[in-house]
Tab-separated table of C-alpha atoms in Angstrom:
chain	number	residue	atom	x	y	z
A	1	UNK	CA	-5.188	-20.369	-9.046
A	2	UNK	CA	-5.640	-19.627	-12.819
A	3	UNK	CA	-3.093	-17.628	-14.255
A	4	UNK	CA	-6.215	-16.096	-16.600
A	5	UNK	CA	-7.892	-14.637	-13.518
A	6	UNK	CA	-7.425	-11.299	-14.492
A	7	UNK	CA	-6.803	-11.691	-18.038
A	8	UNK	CA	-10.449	-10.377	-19.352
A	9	UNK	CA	-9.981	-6.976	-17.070
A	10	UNK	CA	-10.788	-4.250	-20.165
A	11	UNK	CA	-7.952	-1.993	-19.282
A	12	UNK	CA	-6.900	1.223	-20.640
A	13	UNK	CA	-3.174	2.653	-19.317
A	14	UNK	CA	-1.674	6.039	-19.852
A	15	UNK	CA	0.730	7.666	-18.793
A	16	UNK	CA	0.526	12.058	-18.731
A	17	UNK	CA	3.847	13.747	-18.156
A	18	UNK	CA	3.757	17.518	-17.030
A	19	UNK	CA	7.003	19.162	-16.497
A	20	UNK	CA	8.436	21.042	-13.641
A	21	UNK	CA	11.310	23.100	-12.653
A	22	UNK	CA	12.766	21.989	-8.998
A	23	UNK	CA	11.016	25.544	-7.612
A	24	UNK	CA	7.656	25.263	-6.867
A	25	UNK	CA	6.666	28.680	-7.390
A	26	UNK	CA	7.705	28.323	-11.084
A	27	UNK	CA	6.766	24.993	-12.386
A	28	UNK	CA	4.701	25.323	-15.397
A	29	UNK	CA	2.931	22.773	-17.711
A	30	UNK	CA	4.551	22.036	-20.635
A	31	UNK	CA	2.969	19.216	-22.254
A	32	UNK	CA	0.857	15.941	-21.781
A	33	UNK	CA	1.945	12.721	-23.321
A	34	UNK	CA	-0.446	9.871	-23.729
A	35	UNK	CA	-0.103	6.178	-24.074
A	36	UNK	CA	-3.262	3.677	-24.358
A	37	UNK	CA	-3.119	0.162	-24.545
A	38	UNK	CA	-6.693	-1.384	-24.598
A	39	UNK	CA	-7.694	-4.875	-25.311
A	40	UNK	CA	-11.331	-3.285	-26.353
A	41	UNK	CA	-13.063	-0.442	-26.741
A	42	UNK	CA	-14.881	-0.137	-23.590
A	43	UNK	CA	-12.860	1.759	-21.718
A	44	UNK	CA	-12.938	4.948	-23.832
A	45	UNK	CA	-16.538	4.814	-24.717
A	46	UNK	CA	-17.577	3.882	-21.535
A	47	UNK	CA	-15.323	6.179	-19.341
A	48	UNK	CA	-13.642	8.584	-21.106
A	49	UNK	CA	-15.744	11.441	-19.486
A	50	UNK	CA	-14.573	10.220	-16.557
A	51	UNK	CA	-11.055	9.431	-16.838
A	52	UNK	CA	-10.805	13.396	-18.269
A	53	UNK	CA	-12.272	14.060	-15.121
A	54	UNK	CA	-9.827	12.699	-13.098
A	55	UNK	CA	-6.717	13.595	-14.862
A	56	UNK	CA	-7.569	16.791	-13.987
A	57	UNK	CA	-7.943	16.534	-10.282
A	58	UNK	CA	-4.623	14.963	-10.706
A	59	UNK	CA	-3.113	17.754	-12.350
A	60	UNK	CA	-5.258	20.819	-10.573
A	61	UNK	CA	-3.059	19.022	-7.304
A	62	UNK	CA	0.493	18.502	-8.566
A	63	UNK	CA	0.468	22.342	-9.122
A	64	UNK	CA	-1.613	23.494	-6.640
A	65	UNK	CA	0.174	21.176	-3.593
A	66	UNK	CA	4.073	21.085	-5.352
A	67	UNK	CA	3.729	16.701	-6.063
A	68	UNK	CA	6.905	16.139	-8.482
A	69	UNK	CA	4.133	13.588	-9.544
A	70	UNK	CA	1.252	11.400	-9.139
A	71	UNK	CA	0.467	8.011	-10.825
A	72	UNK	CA	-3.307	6.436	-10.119
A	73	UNK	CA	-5.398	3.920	-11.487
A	74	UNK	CA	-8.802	2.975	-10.644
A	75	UNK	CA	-11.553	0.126	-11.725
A	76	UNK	CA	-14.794	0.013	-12.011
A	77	UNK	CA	-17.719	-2.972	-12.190
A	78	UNK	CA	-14.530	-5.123	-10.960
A	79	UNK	CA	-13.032	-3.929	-14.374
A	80	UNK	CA	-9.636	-2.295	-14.431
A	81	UNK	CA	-9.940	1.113	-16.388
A	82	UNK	CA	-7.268	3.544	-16.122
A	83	UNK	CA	-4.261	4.062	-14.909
A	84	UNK	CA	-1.883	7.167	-15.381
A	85	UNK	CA	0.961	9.506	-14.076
A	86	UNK	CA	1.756	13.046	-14.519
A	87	UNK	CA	4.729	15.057	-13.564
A	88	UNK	CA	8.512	13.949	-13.648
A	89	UNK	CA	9.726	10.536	-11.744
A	90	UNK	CA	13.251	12.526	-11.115
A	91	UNK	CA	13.672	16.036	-11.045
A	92	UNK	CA	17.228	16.195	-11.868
A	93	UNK	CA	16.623	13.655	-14.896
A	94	UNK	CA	13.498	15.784	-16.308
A	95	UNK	CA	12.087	11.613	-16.136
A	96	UNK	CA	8.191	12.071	-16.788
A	97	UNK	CA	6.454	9.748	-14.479
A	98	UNK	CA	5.082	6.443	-16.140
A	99	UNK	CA	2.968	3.634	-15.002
A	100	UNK	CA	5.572	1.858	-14.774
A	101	UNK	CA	7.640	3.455	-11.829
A	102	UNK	CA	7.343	1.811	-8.964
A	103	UNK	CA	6.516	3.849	-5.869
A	104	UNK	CA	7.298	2.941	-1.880
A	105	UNK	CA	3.777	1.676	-0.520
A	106	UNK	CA	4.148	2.140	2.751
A	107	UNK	CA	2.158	0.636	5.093
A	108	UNK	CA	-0.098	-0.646	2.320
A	109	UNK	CA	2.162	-3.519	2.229
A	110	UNK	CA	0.519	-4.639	5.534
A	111	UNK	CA	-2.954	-5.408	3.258
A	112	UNK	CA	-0.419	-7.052	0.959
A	113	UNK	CA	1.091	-8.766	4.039
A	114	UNK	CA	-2.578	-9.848	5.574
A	115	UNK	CA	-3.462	-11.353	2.139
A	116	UNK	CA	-0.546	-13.728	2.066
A	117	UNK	CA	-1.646	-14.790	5.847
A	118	UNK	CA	-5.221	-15.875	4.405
A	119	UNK	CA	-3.935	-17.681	1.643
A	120	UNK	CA	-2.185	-19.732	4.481
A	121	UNK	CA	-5.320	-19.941	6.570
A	122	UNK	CA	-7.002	-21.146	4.034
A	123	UNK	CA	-4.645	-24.008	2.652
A	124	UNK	CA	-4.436	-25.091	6.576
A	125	UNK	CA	-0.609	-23.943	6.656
A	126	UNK	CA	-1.207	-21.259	8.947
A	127	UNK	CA	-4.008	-20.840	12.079
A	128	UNK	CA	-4.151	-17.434	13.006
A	129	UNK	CA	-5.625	-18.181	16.667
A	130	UNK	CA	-2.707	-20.229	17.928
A	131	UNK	CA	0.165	-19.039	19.808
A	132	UNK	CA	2.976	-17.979	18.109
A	133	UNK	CA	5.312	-20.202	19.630
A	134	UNK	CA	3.560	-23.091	18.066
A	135	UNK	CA	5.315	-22.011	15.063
A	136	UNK	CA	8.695	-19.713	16.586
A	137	UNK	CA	9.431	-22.097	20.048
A	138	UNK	CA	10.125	-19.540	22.830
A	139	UNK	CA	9.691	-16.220	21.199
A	140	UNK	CA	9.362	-14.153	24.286
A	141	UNK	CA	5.640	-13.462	24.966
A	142	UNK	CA	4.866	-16.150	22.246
A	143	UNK	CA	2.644	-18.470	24.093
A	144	UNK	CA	0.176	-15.509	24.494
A	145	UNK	CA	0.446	-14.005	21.164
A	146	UNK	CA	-1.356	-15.101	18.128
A	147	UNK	CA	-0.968	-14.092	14.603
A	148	UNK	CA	-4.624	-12.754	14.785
A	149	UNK	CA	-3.254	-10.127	17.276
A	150	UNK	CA	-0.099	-9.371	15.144
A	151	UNK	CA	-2.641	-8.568	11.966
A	152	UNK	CA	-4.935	-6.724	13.956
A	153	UNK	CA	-2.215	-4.275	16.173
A	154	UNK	CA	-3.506	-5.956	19.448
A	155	UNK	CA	-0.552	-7.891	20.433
A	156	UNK	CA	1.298	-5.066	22.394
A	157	UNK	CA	4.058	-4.823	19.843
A	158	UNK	CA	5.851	-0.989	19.913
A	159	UNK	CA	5.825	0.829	16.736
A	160	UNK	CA	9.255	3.059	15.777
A	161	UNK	CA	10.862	4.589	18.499
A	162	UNK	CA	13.755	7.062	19.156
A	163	UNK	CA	16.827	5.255	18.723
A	164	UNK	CA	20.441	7.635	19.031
A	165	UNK	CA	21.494	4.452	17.156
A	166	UNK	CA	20.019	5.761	14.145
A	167	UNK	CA	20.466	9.811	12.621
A	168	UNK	CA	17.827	11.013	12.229
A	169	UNK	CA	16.898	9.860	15.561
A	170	UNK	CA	14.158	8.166	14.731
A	171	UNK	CA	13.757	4.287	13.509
A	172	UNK	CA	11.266	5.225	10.877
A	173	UNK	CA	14.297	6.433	8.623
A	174	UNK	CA	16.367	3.305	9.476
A	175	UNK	CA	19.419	2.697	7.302
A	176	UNK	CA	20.659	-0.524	7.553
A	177	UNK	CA	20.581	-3.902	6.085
A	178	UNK	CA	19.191	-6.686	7.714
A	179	UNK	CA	19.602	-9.749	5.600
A	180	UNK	CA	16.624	-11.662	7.076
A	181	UNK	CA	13.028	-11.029	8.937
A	182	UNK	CA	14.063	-12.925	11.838
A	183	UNK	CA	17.418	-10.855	11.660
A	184	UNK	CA	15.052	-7.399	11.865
A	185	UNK	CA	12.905	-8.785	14.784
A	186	UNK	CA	16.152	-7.831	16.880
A	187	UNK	CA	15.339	-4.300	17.147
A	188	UNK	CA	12.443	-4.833	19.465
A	189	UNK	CA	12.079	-8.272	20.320
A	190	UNK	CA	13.486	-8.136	23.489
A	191	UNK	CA	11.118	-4.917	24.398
A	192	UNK	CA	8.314	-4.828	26.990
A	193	UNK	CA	4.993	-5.297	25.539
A	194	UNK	CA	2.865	-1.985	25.645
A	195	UNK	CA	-0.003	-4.015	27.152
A	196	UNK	CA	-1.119	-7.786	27.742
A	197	UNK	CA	-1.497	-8.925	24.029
A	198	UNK	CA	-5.339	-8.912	22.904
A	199	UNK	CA	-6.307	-6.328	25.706
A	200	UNK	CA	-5.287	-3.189	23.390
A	201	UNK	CA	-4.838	-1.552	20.379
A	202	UNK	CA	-1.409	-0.135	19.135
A	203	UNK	CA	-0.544	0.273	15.568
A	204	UNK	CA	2.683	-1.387	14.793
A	205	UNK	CA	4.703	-2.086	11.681
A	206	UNK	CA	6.975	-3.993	13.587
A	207	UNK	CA	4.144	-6.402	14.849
A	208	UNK	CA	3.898	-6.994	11.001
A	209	UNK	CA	7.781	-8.110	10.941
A	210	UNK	CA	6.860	-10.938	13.372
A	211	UNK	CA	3.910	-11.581	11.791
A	212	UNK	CA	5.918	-12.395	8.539
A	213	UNK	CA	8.057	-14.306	10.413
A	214	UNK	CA	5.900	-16.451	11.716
A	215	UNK	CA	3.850	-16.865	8.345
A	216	UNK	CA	8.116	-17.860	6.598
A	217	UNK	CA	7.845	-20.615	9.291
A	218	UNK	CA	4.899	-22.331	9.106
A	219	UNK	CA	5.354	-22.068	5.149
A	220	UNK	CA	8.889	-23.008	5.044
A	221	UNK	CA	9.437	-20.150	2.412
A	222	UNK	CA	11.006	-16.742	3.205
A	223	UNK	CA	8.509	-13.555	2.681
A	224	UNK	CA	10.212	-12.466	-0.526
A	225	UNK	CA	8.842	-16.150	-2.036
A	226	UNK	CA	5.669	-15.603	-0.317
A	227	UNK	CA	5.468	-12.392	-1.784
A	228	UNK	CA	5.878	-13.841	-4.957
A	229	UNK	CA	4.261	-16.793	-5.378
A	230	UNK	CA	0.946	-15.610	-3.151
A	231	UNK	CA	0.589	-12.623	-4.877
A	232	UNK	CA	2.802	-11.421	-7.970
A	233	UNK	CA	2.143	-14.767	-9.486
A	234	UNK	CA	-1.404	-15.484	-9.462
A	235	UNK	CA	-2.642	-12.151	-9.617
A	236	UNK	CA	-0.304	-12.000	-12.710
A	237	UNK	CA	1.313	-8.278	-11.477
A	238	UNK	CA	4.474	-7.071	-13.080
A	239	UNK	CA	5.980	-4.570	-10.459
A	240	UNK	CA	5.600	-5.235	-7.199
A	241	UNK	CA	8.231	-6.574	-5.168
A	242	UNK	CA	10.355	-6.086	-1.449
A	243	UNK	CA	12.380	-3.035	-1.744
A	244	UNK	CA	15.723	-4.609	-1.474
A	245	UNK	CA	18.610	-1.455	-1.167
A	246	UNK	CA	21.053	-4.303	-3.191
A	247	UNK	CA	18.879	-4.468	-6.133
A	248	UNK	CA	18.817	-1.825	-9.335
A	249	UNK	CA	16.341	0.481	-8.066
A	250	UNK	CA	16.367	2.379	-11.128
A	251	UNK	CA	12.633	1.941	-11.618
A	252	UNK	CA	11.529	3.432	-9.068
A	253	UNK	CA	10.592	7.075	-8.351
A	254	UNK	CA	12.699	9.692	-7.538
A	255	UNK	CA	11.707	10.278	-3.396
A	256	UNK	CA	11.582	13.754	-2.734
A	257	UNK	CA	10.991	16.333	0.629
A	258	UNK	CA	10.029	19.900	0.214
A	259	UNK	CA	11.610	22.523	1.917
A	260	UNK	CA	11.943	25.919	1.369
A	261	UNK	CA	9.781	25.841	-1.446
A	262	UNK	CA	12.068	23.338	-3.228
A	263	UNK	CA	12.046	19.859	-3.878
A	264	UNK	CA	15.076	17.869	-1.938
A	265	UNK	CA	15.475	13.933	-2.777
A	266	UNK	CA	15.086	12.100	0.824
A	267	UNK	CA	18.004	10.781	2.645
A	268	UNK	CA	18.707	7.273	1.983
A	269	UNK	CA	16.805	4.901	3.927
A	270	UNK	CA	17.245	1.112	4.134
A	271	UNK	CA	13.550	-0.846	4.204
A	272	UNK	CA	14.924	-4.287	5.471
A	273	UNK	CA	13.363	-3.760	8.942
A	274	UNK	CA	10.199	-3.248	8.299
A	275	UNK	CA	10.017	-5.181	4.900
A	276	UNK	CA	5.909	-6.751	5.883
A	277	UNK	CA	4.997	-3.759	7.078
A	278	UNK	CA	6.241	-0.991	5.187
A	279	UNK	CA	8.789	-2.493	2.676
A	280	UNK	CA	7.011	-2.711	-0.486
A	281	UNK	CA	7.091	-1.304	-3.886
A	282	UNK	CA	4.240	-1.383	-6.309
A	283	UNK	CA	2.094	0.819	-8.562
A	284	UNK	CA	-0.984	1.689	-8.757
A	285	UNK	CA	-2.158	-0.460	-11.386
A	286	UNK	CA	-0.648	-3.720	-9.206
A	287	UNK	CA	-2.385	-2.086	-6.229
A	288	UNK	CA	-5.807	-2.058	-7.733
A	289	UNK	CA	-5.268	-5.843	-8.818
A	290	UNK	CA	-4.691	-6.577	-5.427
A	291	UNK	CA	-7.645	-4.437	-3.722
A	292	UNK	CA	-10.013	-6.229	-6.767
A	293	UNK	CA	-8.521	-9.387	-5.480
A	294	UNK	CA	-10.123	-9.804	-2.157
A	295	UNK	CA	-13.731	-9.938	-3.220
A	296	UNK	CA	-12.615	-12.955	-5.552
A	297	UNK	CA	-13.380	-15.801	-4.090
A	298	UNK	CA	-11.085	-17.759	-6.402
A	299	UNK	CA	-8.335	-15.992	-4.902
A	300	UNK	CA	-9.721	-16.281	-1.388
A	301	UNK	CA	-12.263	-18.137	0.521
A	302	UNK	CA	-15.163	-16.197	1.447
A	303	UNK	CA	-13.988	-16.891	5.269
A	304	UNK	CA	-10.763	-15.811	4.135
A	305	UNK	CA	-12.336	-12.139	3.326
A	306	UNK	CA	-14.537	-11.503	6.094
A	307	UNK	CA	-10.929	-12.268	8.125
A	308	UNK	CA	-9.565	-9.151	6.070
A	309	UNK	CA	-12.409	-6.830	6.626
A	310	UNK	CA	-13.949	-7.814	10.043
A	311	UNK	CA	-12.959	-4.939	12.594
A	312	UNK	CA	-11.419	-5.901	15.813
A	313	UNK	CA	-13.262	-5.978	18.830
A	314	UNK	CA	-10.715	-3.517	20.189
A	315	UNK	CA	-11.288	-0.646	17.322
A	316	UNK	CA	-13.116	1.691	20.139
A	317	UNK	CA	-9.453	1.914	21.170
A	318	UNK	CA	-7.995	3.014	17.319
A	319	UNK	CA	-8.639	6.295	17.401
A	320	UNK	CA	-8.531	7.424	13.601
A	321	UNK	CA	-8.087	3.611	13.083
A	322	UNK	CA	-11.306	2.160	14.138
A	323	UNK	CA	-12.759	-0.316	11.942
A	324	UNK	CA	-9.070	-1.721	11.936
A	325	UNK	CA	-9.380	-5.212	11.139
A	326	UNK	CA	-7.260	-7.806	9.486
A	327	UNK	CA	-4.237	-5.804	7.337
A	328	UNK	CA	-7.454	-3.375	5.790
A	329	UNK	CA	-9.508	-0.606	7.686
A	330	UNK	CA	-13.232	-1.160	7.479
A	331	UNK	CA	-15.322	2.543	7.306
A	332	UNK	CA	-18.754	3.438	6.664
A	333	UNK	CA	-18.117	6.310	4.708
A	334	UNK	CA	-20.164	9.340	4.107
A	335	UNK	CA	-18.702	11.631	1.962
A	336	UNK	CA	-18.327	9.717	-1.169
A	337	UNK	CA	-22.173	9.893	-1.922
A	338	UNK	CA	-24.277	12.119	-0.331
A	339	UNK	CA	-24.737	13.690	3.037
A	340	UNK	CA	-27.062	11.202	4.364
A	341	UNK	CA	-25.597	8.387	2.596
A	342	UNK	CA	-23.082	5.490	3.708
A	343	UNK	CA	-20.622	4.033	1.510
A	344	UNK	CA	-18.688	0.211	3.032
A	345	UNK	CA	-15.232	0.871	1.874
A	346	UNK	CA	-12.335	-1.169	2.593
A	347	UNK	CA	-8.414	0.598	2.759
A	348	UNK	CA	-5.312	0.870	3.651
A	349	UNK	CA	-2.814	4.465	3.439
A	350	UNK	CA	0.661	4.231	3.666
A	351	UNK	CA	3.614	6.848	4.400
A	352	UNK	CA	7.226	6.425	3.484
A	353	UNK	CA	10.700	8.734	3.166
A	354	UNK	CA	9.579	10.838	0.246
A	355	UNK	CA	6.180	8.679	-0.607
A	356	UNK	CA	2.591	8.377	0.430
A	357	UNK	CA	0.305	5.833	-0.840
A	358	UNK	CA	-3.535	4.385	-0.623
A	359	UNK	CA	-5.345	2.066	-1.783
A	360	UNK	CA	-9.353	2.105	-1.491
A	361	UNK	CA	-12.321	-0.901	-2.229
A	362	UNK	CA	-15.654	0.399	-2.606
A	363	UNK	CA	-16.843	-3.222	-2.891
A	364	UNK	CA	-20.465	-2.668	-3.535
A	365	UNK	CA	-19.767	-0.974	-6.726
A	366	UNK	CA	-16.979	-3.058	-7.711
A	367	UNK	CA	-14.174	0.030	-7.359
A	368	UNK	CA	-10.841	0.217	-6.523
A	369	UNK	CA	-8.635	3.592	-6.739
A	370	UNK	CA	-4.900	3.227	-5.637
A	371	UNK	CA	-2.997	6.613	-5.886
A	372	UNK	CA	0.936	7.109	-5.015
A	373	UNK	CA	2.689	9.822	-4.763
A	374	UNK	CA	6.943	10.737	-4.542
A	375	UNK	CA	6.839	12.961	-1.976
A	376	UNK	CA	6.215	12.745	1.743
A	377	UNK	CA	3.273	13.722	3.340
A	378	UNK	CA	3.050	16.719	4.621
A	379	UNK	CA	0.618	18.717	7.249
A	380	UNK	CA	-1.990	20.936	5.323
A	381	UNK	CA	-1.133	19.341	1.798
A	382	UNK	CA	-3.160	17.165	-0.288
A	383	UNK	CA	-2.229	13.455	0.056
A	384	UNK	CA	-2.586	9.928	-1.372
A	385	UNK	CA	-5.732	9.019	1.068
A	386	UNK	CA	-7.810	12.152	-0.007
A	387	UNK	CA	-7.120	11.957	-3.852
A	388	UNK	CA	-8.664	8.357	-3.603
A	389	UNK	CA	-11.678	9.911	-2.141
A	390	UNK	CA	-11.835	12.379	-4.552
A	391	UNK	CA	-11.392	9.713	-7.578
A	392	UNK	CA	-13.739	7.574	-5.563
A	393	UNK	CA	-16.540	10.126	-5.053
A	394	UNK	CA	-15.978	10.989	-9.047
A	395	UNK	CA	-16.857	7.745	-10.431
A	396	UNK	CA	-19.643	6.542	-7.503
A	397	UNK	CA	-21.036	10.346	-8.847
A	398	UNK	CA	-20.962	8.553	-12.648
A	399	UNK	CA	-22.608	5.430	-11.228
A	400	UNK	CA	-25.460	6.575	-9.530
């Protein structure tokens, strides 16, 4: 693909800082910092309004919900505008957030992870309806499980379980190093299916760890190269990579819990196991580039996009995942227009240890918002997902 794909994008990136003390109750806005680079002057003619607009929602919820910080970006007429982050990266550091930190994506890396698979589809390296063993040998249950199944959670795979191997005892905050995807596929590979695969629906990160092995066979390249030369390299993104615990992780965020009123940096966590599936850095601005990059068809074929956004058969079964389809979560959305209104959007959220993460495609009006944030999710608190509906609902407001 042409490295000057996304090179005409008018862009405008900033970065707003707002100090906190490590007490909720008495954080108070200091300043705001600003840095714009724009190639032109569209952005700030065009959208300024509305970039105003939604620095404030951004702020009104770092003090009103206790975020250490929030970065966002967002395009719009399949232009990328804005992006920006307020509050402080670390705590202890008094680090303002920048556009530049990279934050854990969760299980957005799975609509990462599904584009790499279509890019394989559609160079003939990879067919998503053949058995798995076709590609593994005798990967138990492989002769009835396709890759289709592993991208759409119908395989039967388990998600995290308890594990008194681990402490916590839970394998969602896993801490240790696997060296390779086909090394991580020991934690459940030898585990009874939940159901015969493509007669259910169960979501699974870990069905996205054999997916990615699969995808490192029939390519003959291991899922940090696909990573890189399927995505970071065409779609010419800066800061996104695998979140490897051996690397200088000084540019990421600061990950942080609340409790007691106070923020606490998470317990260290090791992402090796889940690296397809949950394993992924980014920021926002990468995050929109990649949501802007399915509806390009000189990314992807067209085939190659309705396998992304074409809900499985088996949604009915979901739950608050219906309209799951390919690595993305097709929804007919109503509350980003009006009451009697529906809105096609296209998404992914993701939760880590001290993160949350979303990225959202209004396609119709050429809109993407990703927003991360350095703290986990919590019950009754603002989050990633609703701030993307809020920026969404802002600019579709602007556009019609």
């Amino acid at each position: 693909m042409s490295q000057s794909i996304f090179r005409s994008w008018r862009s405008q990136i900033g970065y707003f800082c707002v100090e906190m003390s490590d007490s909720i109750g008495s954080r108070k806005a200091i300043h705001t910092n600003h840095e714009r680079h724009t190639d032109e002057d569209y952005a700030v003619t065009a959208h300024q309004e509305l970039i105003d607009s939604v620095i404030s929602i951004l702020q009104a919820n770092a003090r009103d919900h206790g975020l250490p910080s929030i970065s966002a970006s967002f395009s719009v007429d399949n232009f990328l505008v804005w992006s920006g982050a307020i509050g402080l990266a670390s705590i202890e550091a008094s680090q303002p957030a920048k556009v530049t930190n990279l934050y854990r994506a969760g299980s957005v890396s799975k609509a990462i992870t599904s584009l790499i698979a279509v890019r394989l589809v559609d160079r003939g390296i990879l067919n998503l309806d053949r058995p798995i063993n076709q590609y593994l040998g005798n990967y138990p249950d492989g002769d009835e499980i396709t890759s289709r199944m592993l991208g759409s959670h119908t395989a039967g795979i388990r998600h995290y379980q308890y594990s008194f191997g681990n402490w916590p005892p839970n394998e969602f905050f896993m801490n240790k190093q696997f060296d390779t995807v086909e090394e991580s596929l020991r934690i459940f590979k030898h585990d009874d299916l939940l159901f015969a695969p493509g007669t259910g629906f169960s979501y699974s990160s870990y069905g996205y760890s054999l997916l990615s092995f699969v995808m490192e066979r029939a390519s003959g390249r291991s899922f940090s190269q696909l990573l890189r030369e399927e995505i970071v390299e065409p779609l010419q993104l800066t800061d996104t990579r695998l979140d490897v615990a051996s690397l200088d992780n000084s540019d990421q965020a600061q990950y942080y819990d609340v409790k007691d009123k106070k923020w606490r940096p998470t317990r260290i966590i090791n992402l090796s196991s889940k690296w397809a599936g949950g394993g992924v850095v980014s920021t926002p601005t990468d995050l929109v580039k990649i949501g802007l990059s399915i509806q390009d068809e000189r990314y992807i074929s067209p085939e190659a996009q309705n396998i992304l956004v074409t809900p499985t058969y088996k949604d009915h079964d979901a739950g608050a995942l219906a309209g799951y389809s390919f690595g993305w979560i097709t929804n007919s959305k109503m509350n980003l227009l009006t009451e009697d209104k529906h809105v096609t959007t296209y998404s992914h959220a993701g939760s880590s240890v001290g993160a949350d993460s979303n990225l959202l495609v209004i396609p119709a009006f050429g809109v993407v918002v990703a927003v991360q944030i350095n703290r986990s999710p919590r019950l009754g608190s603002t989050s990633a997902e609703l701030l993307s509906d809020d920026i969404g609902r802002l600019i579709l407001a602007k556009l019609t």
